[in-house]
CSV table of C-alpha atoms and ligand atoms in Angstrom, one decimal:
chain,number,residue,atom,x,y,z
A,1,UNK,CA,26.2,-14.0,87.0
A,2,UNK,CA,26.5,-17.3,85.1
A,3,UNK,CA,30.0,-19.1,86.4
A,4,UNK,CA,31.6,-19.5,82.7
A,5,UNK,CA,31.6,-15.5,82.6
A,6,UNK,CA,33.8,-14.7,85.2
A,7,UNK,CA,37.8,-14.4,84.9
A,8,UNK,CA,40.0,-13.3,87.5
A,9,UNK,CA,43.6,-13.0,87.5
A,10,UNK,CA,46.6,-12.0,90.0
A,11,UNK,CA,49.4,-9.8,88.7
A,12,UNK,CA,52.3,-9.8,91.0
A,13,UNK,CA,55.2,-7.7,90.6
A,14,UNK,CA,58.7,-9.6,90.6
A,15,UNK,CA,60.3,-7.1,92.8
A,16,UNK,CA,60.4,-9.0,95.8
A,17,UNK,CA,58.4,-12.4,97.5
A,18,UNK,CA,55.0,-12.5,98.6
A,19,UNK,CA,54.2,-11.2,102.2
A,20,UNK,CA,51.2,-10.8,103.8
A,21,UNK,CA,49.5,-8.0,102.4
A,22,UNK,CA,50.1,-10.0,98.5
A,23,UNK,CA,48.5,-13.3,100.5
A,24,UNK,CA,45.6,-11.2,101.6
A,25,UNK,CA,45.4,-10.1,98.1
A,26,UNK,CA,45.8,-13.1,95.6
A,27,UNK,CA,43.2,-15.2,98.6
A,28,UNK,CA,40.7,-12.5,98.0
A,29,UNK,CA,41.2,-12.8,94.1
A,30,UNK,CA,41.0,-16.3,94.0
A,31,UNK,CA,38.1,-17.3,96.1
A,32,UNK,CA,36.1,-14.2,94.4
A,33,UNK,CA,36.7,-16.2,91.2
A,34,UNK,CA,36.4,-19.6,92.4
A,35,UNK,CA,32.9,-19.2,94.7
A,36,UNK,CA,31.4,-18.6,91.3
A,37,UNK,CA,33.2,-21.3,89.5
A,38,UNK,CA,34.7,-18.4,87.5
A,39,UNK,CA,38.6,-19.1,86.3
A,40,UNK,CA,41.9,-17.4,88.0
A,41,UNK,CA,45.0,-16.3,85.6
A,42,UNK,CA,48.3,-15.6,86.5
A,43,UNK,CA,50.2,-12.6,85.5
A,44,UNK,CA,53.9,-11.8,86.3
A,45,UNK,CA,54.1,-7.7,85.9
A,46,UNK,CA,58.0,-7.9,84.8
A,47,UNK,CA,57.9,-4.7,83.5
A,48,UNK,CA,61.1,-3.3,85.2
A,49,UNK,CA,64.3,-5.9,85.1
A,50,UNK,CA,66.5,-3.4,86.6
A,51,UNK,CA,64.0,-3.9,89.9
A,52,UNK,CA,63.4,-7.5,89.6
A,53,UNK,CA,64.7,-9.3,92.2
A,54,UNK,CA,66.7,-12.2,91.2
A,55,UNK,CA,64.5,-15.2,92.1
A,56,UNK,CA,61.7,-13.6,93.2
A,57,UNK,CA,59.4,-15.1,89.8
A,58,UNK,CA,60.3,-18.7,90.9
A,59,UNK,CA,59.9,-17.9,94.7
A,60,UNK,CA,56.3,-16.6,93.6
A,61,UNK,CA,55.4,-19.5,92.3
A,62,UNK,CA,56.9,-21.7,94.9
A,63,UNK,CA,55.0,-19.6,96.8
A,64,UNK,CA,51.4,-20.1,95.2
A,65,UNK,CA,51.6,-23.5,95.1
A,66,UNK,CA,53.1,-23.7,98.5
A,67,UNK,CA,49.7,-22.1,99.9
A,68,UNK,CA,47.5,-24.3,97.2
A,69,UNK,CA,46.7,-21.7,95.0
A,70,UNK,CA,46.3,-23.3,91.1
A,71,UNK,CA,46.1,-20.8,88.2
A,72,UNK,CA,44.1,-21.6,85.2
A,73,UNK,CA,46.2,-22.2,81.7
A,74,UNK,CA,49.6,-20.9,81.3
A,75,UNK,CA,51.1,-18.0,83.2
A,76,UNK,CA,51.5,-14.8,80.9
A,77,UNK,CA,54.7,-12.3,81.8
A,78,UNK,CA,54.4,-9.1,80.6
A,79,UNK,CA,57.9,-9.4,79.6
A,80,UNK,CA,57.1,-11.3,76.4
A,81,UNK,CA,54.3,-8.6,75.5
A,82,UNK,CA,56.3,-5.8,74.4
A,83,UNK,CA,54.6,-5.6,70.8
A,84,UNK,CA,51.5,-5.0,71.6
A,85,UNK,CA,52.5,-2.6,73.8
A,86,UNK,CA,54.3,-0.8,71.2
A,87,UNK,CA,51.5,-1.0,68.6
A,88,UNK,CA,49.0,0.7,71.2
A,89,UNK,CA,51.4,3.5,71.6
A,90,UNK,CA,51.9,4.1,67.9
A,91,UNK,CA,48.3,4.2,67.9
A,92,UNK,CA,47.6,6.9,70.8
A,93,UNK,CA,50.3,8.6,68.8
A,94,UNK,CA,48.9,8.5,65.9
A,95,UNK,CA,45.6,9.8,66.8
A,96,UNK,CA,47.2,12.9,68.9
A,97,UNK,CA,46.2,11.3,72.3
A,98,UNK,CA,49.6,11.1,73.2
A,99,UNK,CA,52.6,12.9,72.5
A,100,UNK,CA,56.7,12.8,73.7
A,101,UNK,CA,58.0,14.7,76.9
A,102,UNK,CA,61.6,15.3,76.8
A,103,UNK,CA,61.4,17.3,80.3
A,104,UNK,CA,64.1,16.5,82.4
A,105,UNK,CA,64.1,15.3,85.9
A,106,UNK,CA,65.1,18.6,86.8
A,107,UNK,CA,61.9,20.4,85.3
A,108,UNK,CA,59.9,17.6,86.5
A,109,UNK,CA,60.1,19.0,90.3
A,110,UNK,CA,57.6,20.9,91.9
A,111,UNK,CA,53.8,21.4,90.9
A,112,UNK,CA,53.3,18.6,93.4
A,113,UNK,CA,54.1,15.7,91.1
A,114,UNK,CA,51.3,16.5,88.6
A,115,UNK,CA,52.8,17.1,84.9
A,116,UNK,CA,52.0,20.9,83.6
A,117,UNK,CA,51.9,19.7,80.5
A,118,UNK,CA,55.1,21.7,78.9
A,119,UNK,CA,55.5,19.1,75.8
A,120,UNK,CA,51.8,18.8,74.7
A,121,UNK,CA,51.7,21.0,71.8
A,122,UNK,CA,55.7,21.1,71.1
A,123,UNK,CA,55.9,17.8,68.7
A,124,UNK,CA,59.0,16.3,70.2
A,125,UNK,CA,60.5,13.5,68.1
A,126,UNK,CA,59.7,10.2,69.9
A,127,UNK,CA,63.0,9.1,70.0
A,128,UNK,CA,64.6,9.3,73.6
A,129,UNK,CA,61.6,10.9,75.0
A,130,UNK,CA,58.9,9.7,77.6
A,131,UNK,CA,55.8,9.4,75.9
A,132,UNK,CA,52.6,10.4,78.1
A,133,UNK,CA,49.0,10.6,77.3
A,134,UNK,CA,46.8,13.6,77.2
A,135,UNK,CA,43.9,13.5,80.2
A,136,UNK,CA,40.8,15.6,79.8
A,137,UNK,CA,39.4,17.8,82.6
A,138,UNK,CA,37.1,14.9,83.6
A,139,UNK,CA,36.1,13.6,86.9
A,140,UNK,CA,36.4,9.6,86.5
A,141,UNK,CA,34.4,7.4,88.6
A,142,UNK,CA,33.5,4.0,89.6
A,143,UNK,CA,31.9,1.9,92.6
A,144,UNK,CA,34.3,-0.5,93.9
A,145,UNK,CA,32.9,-3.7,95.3
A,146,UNK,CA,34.3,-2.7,98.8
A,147,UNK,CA,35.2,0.9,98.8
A,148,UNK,CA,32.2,2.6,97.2
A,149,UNK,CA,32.2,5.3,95.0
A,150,UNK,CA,35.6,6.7,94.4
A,151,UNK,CA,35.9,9.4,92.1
A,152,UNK,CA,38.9,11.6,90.2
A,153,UNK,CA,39.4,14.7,88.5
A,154,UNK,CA,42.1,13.1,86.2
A,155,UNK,CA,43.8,16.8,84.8
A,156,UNK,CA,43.8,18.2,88.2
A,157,UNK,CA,44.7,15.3,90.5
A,158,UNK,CA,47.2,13.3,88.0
A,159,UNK,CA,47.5,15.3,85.0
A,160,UNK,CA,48.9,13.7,81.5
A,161,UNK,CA,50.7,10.3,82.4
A,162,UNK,CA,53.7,8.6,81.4
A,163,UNK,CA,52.4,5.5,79.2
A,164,UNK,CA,56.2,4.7,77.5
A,165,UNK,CA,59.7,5.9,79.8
A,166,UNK,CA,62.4,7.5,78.6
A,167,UNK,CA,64.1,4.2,79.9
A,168,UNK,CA,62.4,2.1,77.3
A,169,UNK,CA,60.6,0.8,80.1
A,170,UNK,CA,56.4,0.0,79.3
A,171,UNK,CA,54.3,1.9,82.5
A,172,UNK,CA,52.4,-0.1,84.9
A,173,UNK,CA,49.1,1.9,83.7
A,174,UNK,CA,49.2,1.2,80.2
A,175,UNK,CA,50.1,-2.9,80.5
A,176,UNK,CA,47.8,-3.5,83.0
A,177,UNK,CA,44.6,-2.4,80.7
A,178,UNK,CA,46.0,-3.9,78.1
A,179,UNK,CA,46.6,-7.0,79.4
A,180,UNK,CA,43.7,-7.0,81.6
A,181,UNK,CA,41.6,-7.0,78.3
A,182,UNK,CA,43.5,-9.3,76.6
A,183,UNK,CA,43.3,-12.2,78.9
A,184,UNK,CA,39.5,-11.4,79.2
A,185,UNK,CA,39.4,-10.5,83.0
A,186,UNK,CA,36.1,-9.2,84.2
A,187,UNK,CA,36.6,-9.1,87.7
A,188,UNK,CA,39.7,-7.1,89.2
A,189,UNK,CA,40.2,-7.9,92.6
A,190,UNK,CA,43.5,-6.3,94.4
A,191,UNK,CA,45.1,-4.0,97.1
A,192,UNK,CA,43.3,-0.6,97.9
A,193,UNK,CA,46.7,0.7,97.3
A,194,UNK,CA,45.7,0.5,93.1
A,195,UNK,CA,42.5,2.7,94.1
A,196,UNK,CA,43.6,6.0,92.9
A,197,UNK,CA,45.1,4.3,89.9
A,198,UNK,CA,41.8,3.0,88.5
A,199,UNK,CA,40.8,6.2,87.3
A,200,UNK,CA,43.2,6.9,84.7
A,201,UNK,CA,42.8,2.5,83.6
A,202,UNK,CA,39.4,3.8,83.2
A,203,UNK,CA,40.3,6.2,80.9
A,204,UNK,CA,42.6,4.2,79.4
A,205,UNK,CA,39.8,1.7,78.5
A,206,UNK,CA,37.6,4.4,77.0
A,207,UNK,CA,40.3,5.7,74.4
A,208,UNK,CA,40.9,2.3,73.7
A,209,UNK,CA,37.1,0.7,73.2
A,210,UNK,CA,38.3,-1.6,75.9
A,211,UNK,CA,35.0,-3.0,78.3
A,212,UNK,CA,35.6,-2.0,81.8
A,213,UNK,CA,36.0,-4.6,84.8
A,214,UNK,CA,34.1,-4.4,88.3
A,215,UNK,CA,36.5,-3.6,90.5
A,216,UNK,CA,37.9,-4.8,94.2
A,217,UNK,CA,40.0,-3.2,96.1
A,218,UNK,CA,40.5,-5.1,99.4
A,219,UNK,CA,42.3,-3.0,102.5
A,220,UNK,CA,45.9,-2.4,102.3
A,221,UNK,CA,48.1,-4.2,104.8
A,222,UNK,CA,50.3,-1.6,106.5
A,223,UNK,CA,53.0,-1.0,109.2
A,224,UNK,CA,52.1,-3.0,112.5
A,225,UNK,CA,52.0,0.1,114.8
A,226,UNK,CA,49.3,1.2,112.5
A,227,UNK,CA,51.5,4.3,111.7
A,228,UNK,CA,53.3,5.7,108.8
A,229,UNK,CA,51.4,4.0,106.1
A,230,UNK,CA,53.7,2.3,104.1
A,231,UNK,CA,53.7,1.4,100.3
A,232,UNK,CA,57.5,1.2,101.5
A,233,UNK,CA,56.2,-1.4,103.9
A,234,UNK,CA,56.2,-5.2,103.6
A,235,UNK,CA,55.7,-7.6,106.1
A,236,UNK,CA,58.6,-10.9,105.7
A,237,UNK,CA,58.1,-13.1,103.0
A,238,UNK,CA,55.5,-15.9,103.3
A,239,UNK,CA,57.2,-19.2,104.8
A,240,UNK,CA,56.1,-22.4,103.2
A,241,UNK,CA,55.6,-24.5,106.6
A,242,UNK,CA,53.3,-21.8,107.6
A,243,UNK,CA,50.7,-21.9,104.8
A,244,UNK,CA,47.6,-22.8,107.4
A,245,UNK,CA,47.8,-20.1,110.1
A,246,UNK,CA,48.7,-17.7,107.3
A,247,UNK,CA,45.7,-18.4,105.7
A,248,UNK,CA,43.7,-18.5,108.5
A,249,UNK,CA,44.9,-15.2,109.5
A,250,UNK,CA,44.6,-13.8,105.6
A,251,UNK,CA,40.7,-14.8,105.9
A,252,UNK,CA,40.1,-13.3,109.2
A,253,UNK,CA,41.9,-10.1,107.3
A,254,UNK,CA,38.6,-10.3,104.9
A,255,UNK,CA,36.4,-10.4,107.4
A,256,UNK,CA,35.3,-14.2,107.0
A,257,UNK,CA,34.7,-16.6,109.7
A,258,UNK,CA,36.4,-19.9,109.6
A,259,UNK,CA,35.8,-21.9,112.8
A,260,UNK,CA,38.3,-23.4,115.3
A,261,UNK,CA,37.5,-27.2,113.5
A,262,UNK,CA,39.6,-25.5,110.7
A,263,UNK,CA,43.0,-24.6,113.0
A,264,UNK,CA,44.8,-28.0,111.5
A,265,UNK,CA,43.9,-28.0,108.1
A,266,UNK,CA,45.6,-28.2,105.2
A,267,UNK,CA,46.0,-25.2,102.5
A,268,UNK,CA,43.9,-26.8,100.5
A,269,UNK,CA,41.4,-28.1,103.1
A,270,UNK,CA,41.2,-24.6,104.1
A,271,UNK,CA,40.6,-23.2,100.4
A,272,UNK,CA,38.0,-25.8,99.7
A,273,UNK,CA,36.7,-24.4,102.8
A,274,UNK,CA,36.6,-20.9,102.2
A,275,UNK,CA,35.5,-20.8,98.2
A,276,UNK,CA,32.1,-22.8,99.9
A,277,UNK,CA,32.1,-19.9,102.5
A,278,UNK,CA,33.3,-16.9,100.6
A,279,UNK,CA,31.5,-14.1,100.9
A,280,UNK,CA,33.0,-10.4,100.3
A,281,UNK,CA,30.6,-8.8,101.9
A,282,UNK,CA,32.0,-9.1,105.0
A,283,UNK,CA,35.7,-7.3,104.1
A,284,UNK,CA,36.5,-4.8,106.4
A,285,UNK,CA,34.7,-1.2,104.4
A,286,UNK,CA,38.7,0.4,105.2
A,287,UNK,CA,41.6,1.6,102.7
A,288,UNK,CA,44.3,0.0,105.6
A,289,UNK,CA,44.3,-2.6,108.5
A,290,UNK,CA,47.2,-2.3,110.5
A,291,UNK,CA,48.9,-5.8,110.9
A,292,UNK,CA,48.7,-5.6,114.5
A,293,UNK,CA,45.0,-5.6,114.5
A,294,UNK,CA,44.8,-9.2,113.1
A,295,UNK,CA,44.4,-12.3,114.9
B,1,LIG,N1,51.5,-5.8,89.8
B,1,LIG,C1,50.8,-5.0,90.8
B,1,LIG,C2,51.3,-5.2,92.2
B,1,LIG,O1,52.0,-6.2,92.4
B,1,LIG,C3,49.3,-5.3,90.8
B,1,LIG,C4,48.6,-4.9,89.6
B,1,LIG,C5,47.1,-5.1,89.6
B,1,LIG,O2,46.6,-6.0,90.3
B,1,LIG,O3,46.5,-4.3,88.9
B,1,LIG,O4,51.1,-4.3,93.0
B,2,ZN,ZN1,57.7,17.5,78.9
């Protein structure tokens, strides 16, 4: 792979502070990039004000830096992309690959989450309606860098998707693929717990003539007993004083092997360090690592 072709990003969501399991994350992101002198953007997902947590966009950054993490060119927030959004939807509407849902929460229960489809052929007004997109009975599939082959049968296991709320609010699905073309990434590294959404982004990116990434998913950081995998949970947010160890700690997480000389280093001793030594072979072949496990 030639170095200038390689562009890598992290895409936080502003609904709380980094923690460890983001750390792990953003580190594998960045030295993926960096080892191969590829660039790193910087995405705040704002998609959802009424979750933001007030703060948490500055305390991200604070955060970055804090752990000697520098982004390439300006920051982008998804915030201040609404009309693109909007222009792809009109689009997908247009073309009868998406259509409005005006089910209510109510009629939404049951069928194990997965959308029956009651509004596909009903041409609902757009107005005050979700709008979702119309999946085909196709398995989608990929090889991830780290997991291998994962594979989805995108009408049975997920069914049509919400791409627009009711809310006004942009999904998560159809910004990312967006965005992710936009800014040129061809490298998405992130937590395993994206895994089963890659399928329908792939899909997204075929309707859309969009190229398709390689993908990353490293192992999701969950509860230190190892049980009850949580999205639900986080470990504390990342204290600046303790960038080293944390580091440390994160690249033990993906299976590299800094030695001892490195225990006093500075962050950015430490990343210098590890984008000479990266190699992502070595992460952990697992979905989860229970925190507990880690050195
Ligand atoms: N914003 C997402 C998150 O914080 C990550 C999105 C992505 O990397 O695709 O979980
Ligand atoms: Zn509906």
């Amino acid at each position: 792979m030639t170095s200038s072709a390689y562009i890598g990003r992290f895409a936080p969501t502003p609904s709380g502070f980094l923690h460890f399991g983001s750390l792990v994350a953003a580190l594998a992101s960045y030295l993926d990039a960096r080892a191969c002198g590829g660039r790193w953007l910087l995405r705040m997902e704002d998609l959802d004000p009424p979750r933001e947590a007030p703060g948490s966009q500055d305390a991200i950054l604070r955060t970055l830096e804090a752990y000697g993490f520098e982004w390439d060119g300006e920051m982008v927030r998804q915030s201040e992309r609404h009309a693109a959004y909007d222009a792809i939807i009109e689009r997908l509407l247009q073309h009868g690959l998406a259509y409005a849902c005006t089910c209510s929460r109510k009629q939404l229960e049951g069928n194990h989450g997965i959308y029956p489809g009651t509004c596909r052929n009903l041409q609902h007004a757009t107005h005050d309606a979700a709008i979702r997109l119309r999946v085909p009975e196709l398995e989608y599939h990929f090889v991830d860098r780290v997991q291998g082959k994962f594979r989805q049968q995108l009408g049975r296991e997920v069914g049509d998707f919400v791409i627009h709320r009711r809310d006004g609010l942009y999904a998560y699905q159809l910004a990312v693929v967006l965005d992710d073309a936009w800014q040129g990434v061809t490298d998405v590294v992130r937590g395993a717990d994206l895994l089963d959404s890659t399928p329908r982004q792939l899909y997204l990116q075929e309707l859309l003539g969009l190229a398709q990434p390689r993908y990353l998913h490293v192992p999701l950081i969950i509860q230190p007993d190892g049980h009850k995998l949580g999205k639900s949970y986080r470990s504390p947010p990342l204290p600046a004083d303790q960038a080293g160890p944390l580091l440390l700690r994160a690249l033990h997480t993906l299976g590299q092997q800094p030695s001892a000389e490195l225990d006093n280093c500075s962050a950015q001793e430490l990343l210098a360090w590890a984008i000479a030594h990266w190699d992502a072979t070595l992460i952990p072949r697992s979905r989860t690592l229970a925190e507990a496990q880690l050195r």
